[in-house]
Tab-separated table of C-alpha atoms in Angstrom:
chain	number	residue	atom	x	y	z
A	2	MET	CA	14.139	-50.662	50.702
A	3	ILE	CA	15.858	-47.904	48.733
A	4	ILE	CA	13.713	-46.341	46.029
A	5	LYS	CA	15.716	-44.717	43.266
A	6	TRP	CA	13.969	-41.797	41.640
A	7	GLY	CA	15.024	-40.129	38.490
A	8	PRO	CA	13.830	-39.045	35.048
A	9	LYS	CA	13.168	-41.978	32.744
A	10	SER	CA	12.925	-40.448	29.270
A	11	LEU	CA	15.762	-38.760	27.425
A	12	PHE	CA	13.704	-35.534	27.229
A	13	ALA	CA	13.238	-35.514	30.989
A	14	LYS	CA	16.934	-36.225	31.587
A	15	LEU	CA	18.031	-33.449	29.215
A	16	LEU	CA	15.582	-30.989	30.733
A	17	ALA	CA	16.592	-31.920	34.289
A	18	ALA	CA	20.284	-31.655	33.415
A	19	HIS	CA	19.818	-28.242	31.784
A	20	MET	CA	17.715	-26.930	34.657
A	21	VAL	CA	20.273	-28.128	37.247
A	22	VAL	CA	23.082	-26.436	35.356
A	23	ILE	CA	21.057	-23.250	34.936
A	24	MET	CA	19.965	-23.095	38.583
A	25	VAL	CA	23.431	-23.867	39.950
A	26	THR	CA	24.976	-21.283	37.629
A	27	LEU	CA	22.430	-18.578	38.454
A	28	ALA	CA	22.593	-19.360	42.205
A	29	THR	CA	26.374	-19.060	42.087
A	30	ILE	CA	26.167	-15.783	40.167
A	31	GLY	CA	23.522	-14.478	42.613
A	32	PHE	CA	25.598	-15.447	45.656
A	33	LEU	CA	28.749	-13.858	44.267
A	34	PHE	CA	26.897	-10.720	43.197
A	35	SER	CA	25.256	-10.344	46.610
A	36	TYR	CA	28.584	-10.930	48.328
A	37	LEU	CA	30.332	-8.326	46.158
A	38	VAL	CA	27.523	-5.792	46.619
A	39	ASP	CA	27.578	-6.344	50.365
A	40	LYS	CA	31.332	-6.039	50.461
A	41	TYR	CA	31.300	-2.924	48.331
A	42	PHE	CA	28.732	-1.144	50.490
A	43	PHE	CA	30.492	-1.961	53.739
A	44	SER	CA	33.951	-1.169	52.349
A	45	ALA	CA	32.675	2.181	51.087
A	46	ARG	CA	31.058	2.945	54.419
A	47	GLU	CA	34.198	1.918	56.279
A	48	TRP	CA	36.320	4.184	54.114
A	49	GLU	CA	33.859	7.051	54.578
A	50	LEU	CA	33.681	6.577	58.342
A	51	THR	CA	37.464	6.439	58.638
A	52	ALA	CA	37.730	9.735	56.758
A	53	GLN	CA	35.074	11.241	59.017
A	54	ALA	CA	36.879	10.022	62.175
A	55	GLU	CA	40.139	11.512	60.934
A	56	GLN	CA	38.400	14.820	60.263
A	57	VAL	CA	36.850	14.820	63.780
A	58	ALA	CA	40.217	14.087	65.352
A	59	GLU	CA	41.831	17.019	63.495
A	60	LEU	CA	39.033	19.409	64.456
A	61	LEU	CA	39.153	18.426	68.127
A	62	ALA	CA	42.967	18.299	68.441
A	63	ALA	CA	43.538	22.040	69.190
A	64	GLU	CA	40.752	22.379	71.788
A	65	PHE	CA	41.639	19.019	73.314
A	66	GLN	CA	45.311	20.051	73.690
A	67	ALA	CA	44.265	23.390	75.314
A	68	GLY	CA	42.109	21.517	77.821
A	69	ASN	CA	38.950	23.285	76.700
A	70	PHE	CA	36.722	20.235	77.101
A	71	THR	CA	33.505	22.275	77.063
A	72	GLU	CA	34.304	23.346	73.540
A	73	VAL	CA	35.329	19.791	72.731
A	74	GLU	CA	31.910	18.580	73.881
A	75	LYS	CA	30.070	21.184	71.809
A	76	MET	CA	32.089	20.385	68.713
A	77	SER	CA	31.571	16.630	69.254
A	78	GLU	CA	27.814	17.014	69.541
A	79	THR	CA	27.696	19.191	66.444
A	80	LEU	CA	29.761	16.651	64.444
A	81	SER	CA	27.678	13.777	65.802
A	82	VAL	CA	24.479	15.394	64.548
A	83	SER	CA	25.880	16.387	61.194
A	84	MET	CA	27.468	13.010	60.515
A	85	ASP	CA	24.727	10.941	62.203
A	86	VAL	CA	27.305	8.997	64.209
A	87	LYS	CA	28.081	8.485	67.868
A	88	VAL	CA	31.316	10.207	68.923
A	89	ARG	CA	33.257	9.192	72.070
A	90	VAL	CA	36.327	11.202	73.132
A	91	MET	CA	38.986	9.784	75.499
A	92	ASP	CA	42.108	11.230	77.059
A	93	ASP	CA	45.491	9.513	77.049
A	94	GLN	CA	44.522	7.726	80.269
A	95	ARG	CA	41.619	6.071	78.450
A	96	ASN	CA	39.077	8.061	80.424
A	97	GLU	CA	35.956	8.916	78.499
A	98	ILE	CA	35.575	12.713	78.402
A	99	VAL	CA	32.752	13.259	75.929
A	100	THR	CA	30.007	11.034	74.522
A	101	ALA	CA	27.916	12.625	71.758
A	102	ILE	CA	24.858	10.790	70.448
A	103	PRO	CA	22.731	12.031	67.515
A	104	PRO	CA	19.053	12.792	68.402
A	105	GLN	CA	17.724	9.757	66.477
A	106	GLY	CA	20.588	7.552	67.585
A	107	GLU	CA	20.086	4.351	69.545
A	108	SER	CA	21.726	3.494	72.818
A	109	THR	CA	24.868	1.493	72.134
A	110	GLU	CA	26.559	1.306	75.519
A	111	SER	CA	27.500	-2.321	74.943
A	112	VAL	CA	28.955	-1.622	71.511
A	113	THR	CA	32.509	-0.472	72.087
A	114	LEU	CA	36.121	-1.396	71.528
A	115	ASP	CA	37.983	-3.829	73.704
A	116	PRO	CA	40.791	-2.544	75.987
A	117	ASP	CA	43.383	-4.122	73.699
A	118	GLU	CA	41.889	-2.329	70.717
A	119	ILE	CA	41.941	0.998	72.635
A	120	ASP	CA	45.623	0.360	73.364
A	121	PHE	CA	46.233	0.250	69.593
A	122	ILE	CA	44.639	3.690	69.261
A	123	MET	CA	46.799	5.122	72.032
A	124	GLN	CA	49.848	3.751	70.214
A	125	GLY	CA	48.924	5.909	67.190
A	126	ASP	CA	47.157	3.283	65.063
A	127	VAL	CA	43.777	3.468	63.343
A	128	ILE	CA	41.390	0.580	63.983
A	129	SER	CA	38.023	-0.380	62.458
A	130	LYS	CA	35.616	-3.009	63.752
A	131	LYS	CA	32.284	-4.420	62.602
A	132	VAL	CA	29.900	-5.584	65.320
A	133	TYR	CA	27.086	-7.950	64.315
A	134	GLY	CA	24.405	-9.200	66.627
A	135	PRO	CA	20.736	-10.065	66.654
A	136	ALA	CA	19.843	-6.539	67.854
A	137	VAL	CA	22.756	-4.349	66.821
A	138	GLN	CA	24.859	-3.975	63.692
A	139	HIS	CA	27.503	-1.276	63.963
A	140	LEU	CA	30.734	-0.151	62.421
A	141	LEU	CA	33.332	1.382	64.807
A	142	VAL	CA	36.412	3.345	63.813
A	143	GLY	CA	39.048	4.353	66.410
A	144	MET	CA	41.321	7.308	65.630
A	145	PRO	CA	44.194	8.749	67.793
A	146	ILE	CA	44.351	12.525	68.581
A	147	PHE	CA	47.909	13.845	68.135
A	148	LYS	CA	49.598	16.769	69.871
A	149	GLY	CA	50.718	19.721	67.822
A	150	GLU	CA	49.714	21.216	64.528
A	151	ASN	CA	51.482	18.620	62.391
A	152	GLY	CA	49.765	15.766	64.168
A	153	ARG	CA	50.604	12.423	62.586
A	154	GLU	CA	53.074	14.120	60.238
A	155	ALA	CA	55.300	15.269	63.128
A	156	GLU	CA	58.727	13.749	63.545
A	157	ASN	CA	57.781	12.102	66.832
A	158	PRO	CA	53.965	12.286	66.989
A	159	GLU	CA	52.536	12.253	70.538
A	160	VAL	CA	49.128	10.778	71.232
A	161	ILE	CA	47.125	12.876	73.718
A	162	GLY	CA	43.781	11.124	73.349
A	163	GLY	CA	41.520	9.254	71.011
A	164	ILE	CA	38.035	9.192	69.493
A	165	ILE	CA	35.719	6.319	68.643
A	166	VAL	CA	33.173	6.925	65.906
A	167	ASN	CA	30.239	4.510	65.976
A	168	ALA	CA	27.892	4.292	62.962
A	169	PRO	CA	24.831	1.997	62.717
A	170	LEU	CA	24.719	-0.368	59.731
A	171	ALA	CA	20.984	-1.061	59.719
A	172	SER	CA	20.210	1.297	56.833
A	173	LEU	CA	23.205	-0.009	54.901
A	174	ARG	CA	22.079	-3.553	55.496
A	175	ALA	CA	18.579	-2.620	54.314
A	176	ASN	CA	19.934	-1.159	51.103
A	177	ALA	CA	22.047	-4.274	50.487
A	178	ALA	CA	19.034	-6.503	51.222
A	179	GLN	CA	16.928	-4.500	48.767
A	180	ILE	CA	19.554	-4.901	46.056
A	181	SER	CA	19.823	-8.624	46.884
A	182	SER	CA	16.030	-8.918	46.539
A	183	LEU	CA	16.180	-7.308	43.123
A	184	VAL	CA	18.976	-9.699	42.161
A	185	LEU	CA	16.895	-12.644	43.424
A	186	TYR	CA	13.859	-11.594	41.397
A	187	SER	CA	16.075	-11.103	38.356
A	188	LEU	CA	17.543	-14.560	38.814
A	189	LEU	CA	14.082	-16.120	39.165
A	190	PHE	CA	12.972	-14.413	35.955
A	191	ALA	CA	16.216	-15.542	34.224
A	192	THR	CA	15.562	-19.079	35.476
A	193	LEU	CA	12.104	-19.052	33.918
A	194	VAL	CA	13.414	-17.727	30.595
A	195	ALA	CA	16.361	-20.148	30.614
A	196	GLY	CA	13.961	-22.981	31.552
A	197	PHE	CA	11.791	-22.121	28.547
A	198	PHE	CA	14.783	-22.295	26.207
A	199	ALA	CA	16.047	-25.450	27.946
A	200	PHE	CA	12.630	-27.050	27.420
A	201	ASN	CA	12.690	-26.238	23.691
A	202	LEU	CA	16.316	-27.357	23.367
A	203	ALA	CA	15.629	-30.659	25.114
A	204	LYS	CA	12.564	-31.162	22.940
A	205	THR	CA	14.578	-30.362	19.788
A	206	ILE	CA	17.287	-32.846	20.739
A	207	SER	CA	14.991	-35.605	21.956
A	208	ARG	CA	12.394	-35.417	19.175
A	209	PRO	CA	14.575	-36.963	16.430
A	210	LEU	CA	15.879	-39.555	18.887
A	211	GLN	CA	12.311	-40.450	19.864
A	212	ALA	CA	11.442	-40.658	16.177
A	213	MET	CA	14.440	-42.985	15.627
A	214	THR	CA	13.337	-45.134	18.563
A	215	SER	CA	9.851	-45.390	17.033
A	216	ALA	CA	11.309	-46.211	13.626
A	217	ALA	CA	13.615	-48.836	15.204
A	218	MET	CA	10.610	-50.449	16.903
A	219	ASP	CA	8.829	-50.508	13.547
A	220	MET	CA	11.899	-52.146	12.004
A	221	LYS	CA	11.847	-54.715	14.773
A	222	SER	CA	8.293	-55.614	13.780
A	223	GLY	CA	9.274	-55.787	10.100
A	224	ASN	CA	8.035	-52.375	8.978
A	225	PHE	CA	10.737	-50.476	7.061
A	226	ARG	CA	8.477	-47.773	5.604
A	227	ASN	CA	8.905	-45.312	8.503
A	228	ARG	CA	11.333	-42.429	7.834
A	229	ILE	CA	12.509	-39.522	9.978
A	230	ASP	CA	11.729	-36.033	8.679
A	231	ILE	CA	13.958	-33.468	10.455
A	232	ASN	CA	14.646	-29.994	9.096
A	233	ASP	CA	18.045	-29.602	10.688
A	234	LYS	CA	21.363	-29.018	8.944
A	235	GLY	CA	23.441	-29.840	12.004
A	236	GLU	CA	24.473	-33.103	13.630
A	237	LEU	CA	20.878	-34.158	14.360
A	238	GLY	CA	19.932	-33.678	10.719
A	239	GLN	CA	22.947	-35.669	9.623
A	240	LEU	CA	22.089	-38.396	12.154
A	241	ALA	CA	18.511	-38.539	10.895
A	242	ALA	CA	19.673	-38.692	7.265
A	243	THR	CA	22.173	-41.439	8.117
A	244	PHE	CA	19.468	-43.349	9.969
A	245	ASN	CA	17.105	-43.053	6.996
A	246	GLN	CA	19.830	-44.223	4.652
A	247	ALA	CA	20.625	-47.139	6.949
A	248	VAL	CA	16.923	-48.087	7.026
A	249	GLU	CA	16.770	-47.843	3.252
A	250	GLU	CA	19.873	-49.982	2.817
A	251	THR	CA	18.622	-52.496	5.384
A	252	ASN	CA	15.302	-52.675	3.591
A	253	LYS	CA	17.055	-53.232	0.253
A	254	THR	CA	19.311	-55.861	1.797
A	255	ILE	CA	16.384	-57.727	3.313
A	256	HIS	CA	14.451	-57.649	0.051
A	257	GLU	CA	17.577	-58.795	-1.782
A	258	GLN	CA	18.108	-61.587	0.717
A	259	LYS	CA	14.480	-62.654	0.287
A	260	ARG	CA	14.889	-62.522	-3.467
A	261	LEU	CA	18.123	-64.553	-3.304
A	262	GLN	CA	16.480	-67.029	-0.920
A	263	ALA	CA	13.620	-67.441	-3.354
A	264	LEU	CA	16.096	-67.839	-6.222
A	265	ARG	CA	18.041	-70.446	-4.256
A	266	GLN	CA	14.896	-72.368	-3.483
A	267	ASN	CA	13.792	-72.070	-7.098
A	268	LEU	CA	17.280	-73.105	-8.238
A	269	VAL	CA	17.258	-76.223	-6.090
A	270	ALA	CA	13.741	-77.101	-7.230
A	271	SER	CA	14.538	-76.384	-10.886
A	272	VAL	CA	17.833	-78.272	-10.850
A	273	SER	CA	16.157	-81.215	-9.158
A	274	HIS	CA	13.416	-81.128	-11.769
A	275	GLU	CA	15.812	-80.736	-14.703
A	276	PHE	CA	18.016	-83.587	-13.472
A	277	ARG	CA	15.170	-85.918	-12.500
A	278	ALA	CA	13.722	-86.423	-15.980
A	279	PRO	CA	16.904	-87.450	-17.856
A	280	LEU	CA	18.205	-89.458	-14.901
A	281	THR	CA	14.906	-91.320	-14.642
A	282	SER	CA	15.030	-92.007	-18.365
A	283	ILE	CA	18.621	-93.243	-18.179
A	284	GLN	CA	17.872	-95.437	-15.177
A	285	GLY	CA	14.745	-96.884	-16.772
A	286	PHE	CA	16.426	-97.850	-20.046
A	287	VAL	CA	19.505	-99.271	-18.302
A	288	ASP	CA	17.327	-101.388	-15.989
A	289	ALA	CA	15.289	-102.569	-18.972
A	290	MET	CA	18.431	-103.652	-20.784
A	291	LEU	CA	19.871	-105.399	-17.763
A	292	GLU	CA	16.562	-107.249	-17.193
A	293	GLY	CA	16.425	-108.263	-20.874
A	294	PHE	CA	13.193	-106.448	-21.632
A	295	ILE	CA	14.739	-104.697	-24.678
A	296	ARG	CA	15.608	-106.831	-27.694
A	297	GLU	CA	19.178	-106.688	-28.913
A	298	GLU	CA	18.253	-105.094	-32.243
A	299	GLU	CA	16.488	-102.236	-30.361
A	300	GLN	CA	19.261	-101.569	-27.867
A	301	GLU	CA	21.115	-99.151	-30.137
A	302	LYS	CA	17.995	-96.926	-30.314
A	303	TYR	CA	17.699	-96.747	-26.552
A	304	LEU	CA	21.446	-96.317	-26.095
A	305	ARG	CA	21.197	-93.177	-28.239
A	306	VAL	CA	18.388	-91.937	-26.004
A	307	ILE	CA	20.635	-92.544	-22.976
A	308	LEU	CA	23.504	-90.734	-24.769
A	309	ASN	CA	21.317	-87.740	-25.581
A	310	ASN	CA	20.139	-87.501	-21.975
A	311	THR	CA	23.749	-87.736	-20.807
A	312	LEU	CA	24.766	-84.949	-23.179
A	313	HIS	CA	21.835	-82.874	-21.975
A	314	LEU	CA	22.908	-83.322	-18.332
A	315	ASN	CA	26.480	-82.446	-19.266
A	316	ARG	CA	25.372	-79.243	-20.997
A	317	LEU	CA	23.181	-78.396	-18.010
A	318	VAL	CA	26.080	-78.819	-15.572
A	319	ASN	CA	28.409	-76.791	-17.805
A	320	ASP	CA	25.876	-73.962	-18.035
A	321	LEU	CA	25.348	-73.979	-14.279
A	322	VAL	CA	29.099	-73.817	-13.650
A	323	ASP	CA	29.477	-71.093	-16.286
A	324	LEU	CA	26.630	-69.002	-14.831
A	325	ALA	CA	27.945	-69.402	-11.270
A	326	SER	CA	31.440	-68.326	-12.361
A	327	ILE	CA	30.072	-65.253	-14.128
A	328	GLU	CA	27.865	-64.201	-11.191
A	329	SER	CA	30.644	-64.705	-8.638
A	330	GLY	CA	33.081	-62.565	-10.636
A	331	TYR	CA	35.532	-65.338	-11.468
A	332	VAL	CA	35.145	-64.770	-15.224
A	333	GLN	CA	37.427	-62.046	-16.601
A	334	LEU	CA	36.891	-60.611	-20.067
A	335	ARG	CA	39.794	-60.622	-22.544
A	336	TYR	CA	39.227	-57.438	-24.577
A	337	GLU	CA	40.082	-57.376	-28.275
A	338	ASP	CA	38.745	-55.886	-31.479
A	339	VAL	CA	35.914	-58.129	-32.703
A	340	ASP	CA	34.514	-57.909	-36.234
A	341	PRO	CA	30.670	-58.032	-35.930
A	342	TYR	CA	30.255	-59.587	-39.430
A	343	THR	CA	32.650	-62.456	-38.711
A	344	LEU	CA	31.120	-62.933	-35.256
A	345	ALA	CA	27.574	-63.257	-36.648
A	346	GLU	CA	28.556	-65.581	-39.521
A	347	LYS	CA	30.494	-67.841	-37.131
A	348	ALA	CA	27.479	-68.122	-34.825
A	349	LEU	CA	25.111	-68.867	-37.729
A	350	ASP	CA	27.432	-71.539	-39.078
A	351	SER	CA	27.556	-73.212	-35.649
A	352	VAL	CA	23.763	-73.513	-35.254
A	353	TYR	CA	23.074	-74.386	-38.908
A	354	PRO	CA	22.957	-78.204	-38.312
A	355	GLN	CA	20.398	-77.750	-35.482
A	356	ALA	CA	18.261	-75.550	-37.715
A	357	GLN	CA	18.413	-78.067	-40.543
A	358	GLU	CA	17.046	-80.803	-38.271
A	359	LYS	CA	13.828	-78.748	-37.909
A	360	SER	CA	13.924	-77.356	-41.475
A	361	ILE	CA	14.226	-73.823	-40.045
A	362	LYS	CA	15.376	-71.121	-42.448
A	363	LEU	CA	18.243	-68.926	-41.158
A	364	GLU	CA	18.635	-65.329	-42.387
A	365	TYR	CA	21.396	-62.771	-41.840
A	366	ASN	CA	20.596	-59.094	-42.258
A	367	TYR	CA	23.272	-56.534	-41.453
A	368	GLU	CA	24.084	-52.869	-41.895
A	369	GLU	CA	27.098	-51.945	-44.021
A	370	GLY	CA	30.118	-50.283	-42.416
A	371	LEU	CA	29.758	-51.625	-38.898
A	372	PRO	CA	32.862	-50.779	-36.758
A	373	ALA	CA	34.777	-53.368	-34.735
A	374	ILE	CA	33.566	-54.039	-31.188
A	375	ARG	CA	35.947	-53.798	-28.250
A	376	GLY	CA	35.065	-56.929	-26.214
A	377	ASP	CA	35.730	-60.588	-25.485
A	378	GLY	CA	35.252	-62.437	-28.758
A	379	ASP	CA	34.567	-65.856	-27.142
A	380	ARG	CA	31.927	-64.417	-24.779
A	381	LEU	CA	30.251	-62.395	-27.535
A	382	TYR	CA	30.117	-65.567	-29.624
A	383	GLN	CA	28.551	-67.387	-26.648
A	384	ILE	CA	25.891	-64.667	-26.400
A	385	LEU	CA	24.812	-65.067	-30.028
A	386	ILE	CA	24.931	-68.875	-29.827
A	387	ASN	CA	22.637	-68.898	-26.756
A	388	LEU	CA	20.161	-66.522	-28.433
A	389	LEU	CA	20.126	-68.555	-31.667
A	390	GLU	CA	19.795	-71.883	-29.813
A	391	ASN	CA	16.956	-70.445	-27.750
A	392	ALA	CA	15.184	-69.344	-30.939
A	393	ILE	CA	15.702	-72.727	-32.600
A	394	THR	CA	14.338	-74.516	-29.504
A	395	TYR	CA	11.089	-72.573	-29.481
A	396	THR	CA	10.563	-72.087	-33.229
A	397	PRO	CA	8.313	-74.670	-34.912
A	398	ASP	CA	9.486	-76.876	-37.789
A	399	GLU	CA	9.923	-75.043	-41.102
A	400	GLY	CA	9.960	-71.773	-39.250
A	401	ARG	CA	12.199	-68.748	-39.817
A	402	ILE	CA	14.957	-67.154	-37.723
A	403	ALA	CA	16.727	-63.904	-38.619
A	404	LEU	CA	19.952	-62.507	-37.154
A	405	GLU	CA	20.312	-58.744	-37.596
A	406	ALA	CA	23.289	-56.472	-36.895
A	407	GLN	CA	23.028	-52.681	-36.985
A	408	LEU	CA	24.513	-49.500	-35.523
A	409	SER	CA	22.627	-47.606	-32.805
A	410	ASP	CA	21.310	-44.107	-33.431
A	411	ASP	CA	24.108	-42.513	-31.374
A	412	LYS	CA	26.718	-44.482	-33.407
A	413	GLU	CA	28.302	-45.769	-30.154
A	414	LYS	CA	26.800	-49.264	-29.976
A	415	VAL	CA	26.196	-52.335	-32.142
A	416	ILE	CA	22.787	-54.011	-31.798
A	417	PHE	CA	22.396	-57.752	-32.503
A	418	THR	CA	18.802	-58.936	-32.787
A	419	VAL	CA	17.548	-62.508	-33.132
A	420	LYS	CA	13.985	-62.724	-34.465
A	421	ASP	CA	11.814	-65.859	-34.757
A	422	ASN	CA	8.245	-66.637	-35.739
A	423	GLY	CA	7.601	-68.931	-32.815
A	424	GLN	CA	4.791	-69.022	-30.284
A	425	GLY	CA	5.818	-65.751	-28.598
A	426	ILE	CA	5.852	-64.776	-24.914
A	427	PRO	CA	2.952	-63.348	-22.863
A	428	LEU	CA	3.598	-59.727	-21.875
A	429	ALA	CA	3.270	-60.470	-18.142
A	430	GLU	CA	6.121	-63.031	-18.280
A	431	ILE	CA	8.674	-60.979	-20.252
A	432	PRO	CA	10.348	-59.445	-17.116
A	433	TYR	CA	11.136	-62.933	-15.785
A	434	ILE	CA	12.546	-64.676	-18.848
A	435	TRP	CA	16.107	-63.596	-17.999
A	436	GLU	CA	15.977	-65.489	-14.698
A	437	ARG	CA	17.657	-68.862	-14.544
A	438	PHE	CA	15.398	-71.897	-15.141
A	439	TYR	CA	12.461	-69.701	-15.935
A	440	LYS	CA	10.297	-71.220	-18.672
A	441	VAL	CA	7.162	-69.762	-20.177
A	442	ASP	CA	5.631	-73.054	-21.274
A	443	LYS	CA	7.240	-75.687	-19.075
A	444	ALA	CA	5.590	-78.660	-20.721
A	445	ARG	CA	6.677	-77.505	-24.189
A	446	ASN	CA	10.157	-76.675	-22.909
A	447	ARG	CA	10.670	-80.109	-21.437
A	448	ALA	CA	9.731	-81.665	-24.736
A	449	ASN	CA	12.318	-79.528	-26.488
A	450	LYS	CA	14.883	-80.031	-23.741
A	451	GLY	CA	15.342	-76.345	-23.035
A	452	LYS	CA	17.618	-75.842	-20.036
A	453	GLY	CA	16.340	-72.421	-18.968
A	454	LEU	CA	19.869	-71.072	-18.425
A	455	GLY	CA	20.830	-69.639	-21.808
A	456	LEU	CA	19.116	-66.259	-21.413
A	457	ALA	CA	20.411	-65.843	-17.837
A	458	ILE	CA	23.963	-66.357	-19.134
A	459	VAL	CA	23.305	-63.907	-21.983
A	460	ARG	CA	22.179	-61.201	-19.563
A	461	GLU	CA	25.202	-61.596	-17.299
A	462	LEU	CA	27.719	-61.577	-20.176
A	463	VAL	CA	26.064	-58.521	-21.766
A	464	HIS	CA	26.194	-56.660	-18.451
A	465	MET	CA	29.896	-57.533	-18.151
A	466	HIS	CA	30.366	-55.733	-21.496
A	467	ASN	CA	28.422	-52.722	-20.049
A	468	GLY	CA	25.648	-53.488	-22.521
A	469	GLU	CA	21.886	-53.956	-22.352
A	470	VAL	CA	19.373	-56.677	-23.207
A	471	ALA	CA	15.869	-56.162	-24.576
A	472	VAL	CA	13.006	-58.306	-25.851
A	473	LYS	CA	9.834	-57.710	-27.808
A	474	SER	CA	7.263	-60.426	-28.302
A	475	THR	CA	3.747	-60.892	-29.597
A	476	PRO	CA	2.009	-64.145	-28.589
A	477	GLY	CA	1.318	-66.247	-31.665
A	478	GLU	CA	3.632	-64.203	-33.921
A	479	GLY	CA	7.125	-64.533	-32.505
A	480	SER	CA	9.807	-62.808	-30.480
A	481	ALA	CA	12.827	-60.539	-31.020
A	482	PHE	CA	15.763	-60.690	-28.550
A	483	SER	CA	18.276	-57.830	-28.737
A	484	VAL	CA	21.695	-57.302	-27.139
A	485	ILE	CA	23.252	-53.822	-27.268
A	486	ILE	CA	27.058	-53.830	-27.010
A	487	PRO	CA	29.150	-50.607	-26.714
A	488	ILE	CA	31.777	-50.249	-29.416
A	489	GLU	CA	34.452	-48.776	-27.142
A	490	GLU	CA	35.735	-50.298	-23.916
A	491	LYS	CA	35.108	-48.114	-20.812
A	492	GLU	CA	38.163	-46.482	-19.230
A	493	ASP	CA	37.770	-48.337	-15.929
A	494	GLU	CA	37.530	-51.692	-17.808
A	495	LYS	CA	40.719	-51.242	-19.841
A	496	SER	CA	43.533	-53.636	-19.158
A	497	PRO	CA	47.002	-52.178	-18.499
A	498	ASP	CA	49.402	-52.382	-21.432
């Protein structure tokens, strides 16, 4: 069975990756540095030893040519001691004449040049050779000895002998090893320092990602309150900010979906309820007529009840279709200059018959010099009609309703207010009255055949005009519904000419 091992967390993977890169990089640098140091030391020593061999050959040339080998031996020993090298002198027949070893020198009989290499020397060439072994490490330089004063510079130089200079490399190798040790210790220290920074970097990178993982797990369990707090202006900070924004938007979307789901459920329940009562009434009276339970002289009365219920259902369907069209964006406003006085009078004239049925007194109070409103005249008329019909529905017989029109304090809006002296609305229920099918007193509303859609339509139409809605109410004293409509059309709402 093969067991795969490796870091599991992102932090561990980042740290491992950084450490591998650091160690490989530093190891490569250390190897190259050691190699270059080694090469430099040996190249310098080789150059130095070659110069020394050439100097020895020049010093020995005159005595060697004269055949004064005793003097050659003395000079070789002196040079061997002063240069700390082994000097071997050969004649042109490759016979060793002199071997000079420094006092502290080691025996290196086995360390020499091959016959082929000695042939190169006798042909006038210079040769160098490194000898490495478990016990010996030497550098050898072979140099020819030329006849005459000009030596190598003569027109036809003649080789009369050769020298082999042998220098030990142990001390050189020790110096290189010491430098390599210093480099190794430096690299170990650099690894520790780089590891510390790699640890912090990996932690800095992984911390926000771990926080996002934790927040995502909270989101999975339905908790959208967790946010990521990262003080970073780079990509990680942007990522955290984007994540927080996404969580916020997701949270809003979920709440909106829940709200819409609740509205849909409420809509279905409310529509079913609103349709059930008139349909049941229609069905009951029709069955009674068909079965002959209602006398012929009473049928007209019940037929009017059926007609009223049918008209109520028709208005309910029309309002639902109208509200759905507005909310879906299918309704487009036709902007024109609308006179607020004419608009208010037209609305009051339209609801006057309904007010008369309940002996309700209608009043119109307005401010002089109101400017024209830039809006859709039909939709503004619908707004006032819905507010007035709502007031009439919930105002008792012989009550009072007032329609007021005035300019706002900033002179940029016209405010229409419908006041009644009805039963009023409890403060806790005011935020919900603009929702469709919401009714404060459902039993009273059913009796008055309120549809619960008028105020929802008012709010949507006012918002389409970039306006606002407001309501003030005192239970037992009455209510005041206001719509605030801007006088001028916004630039982005203007239709092209």
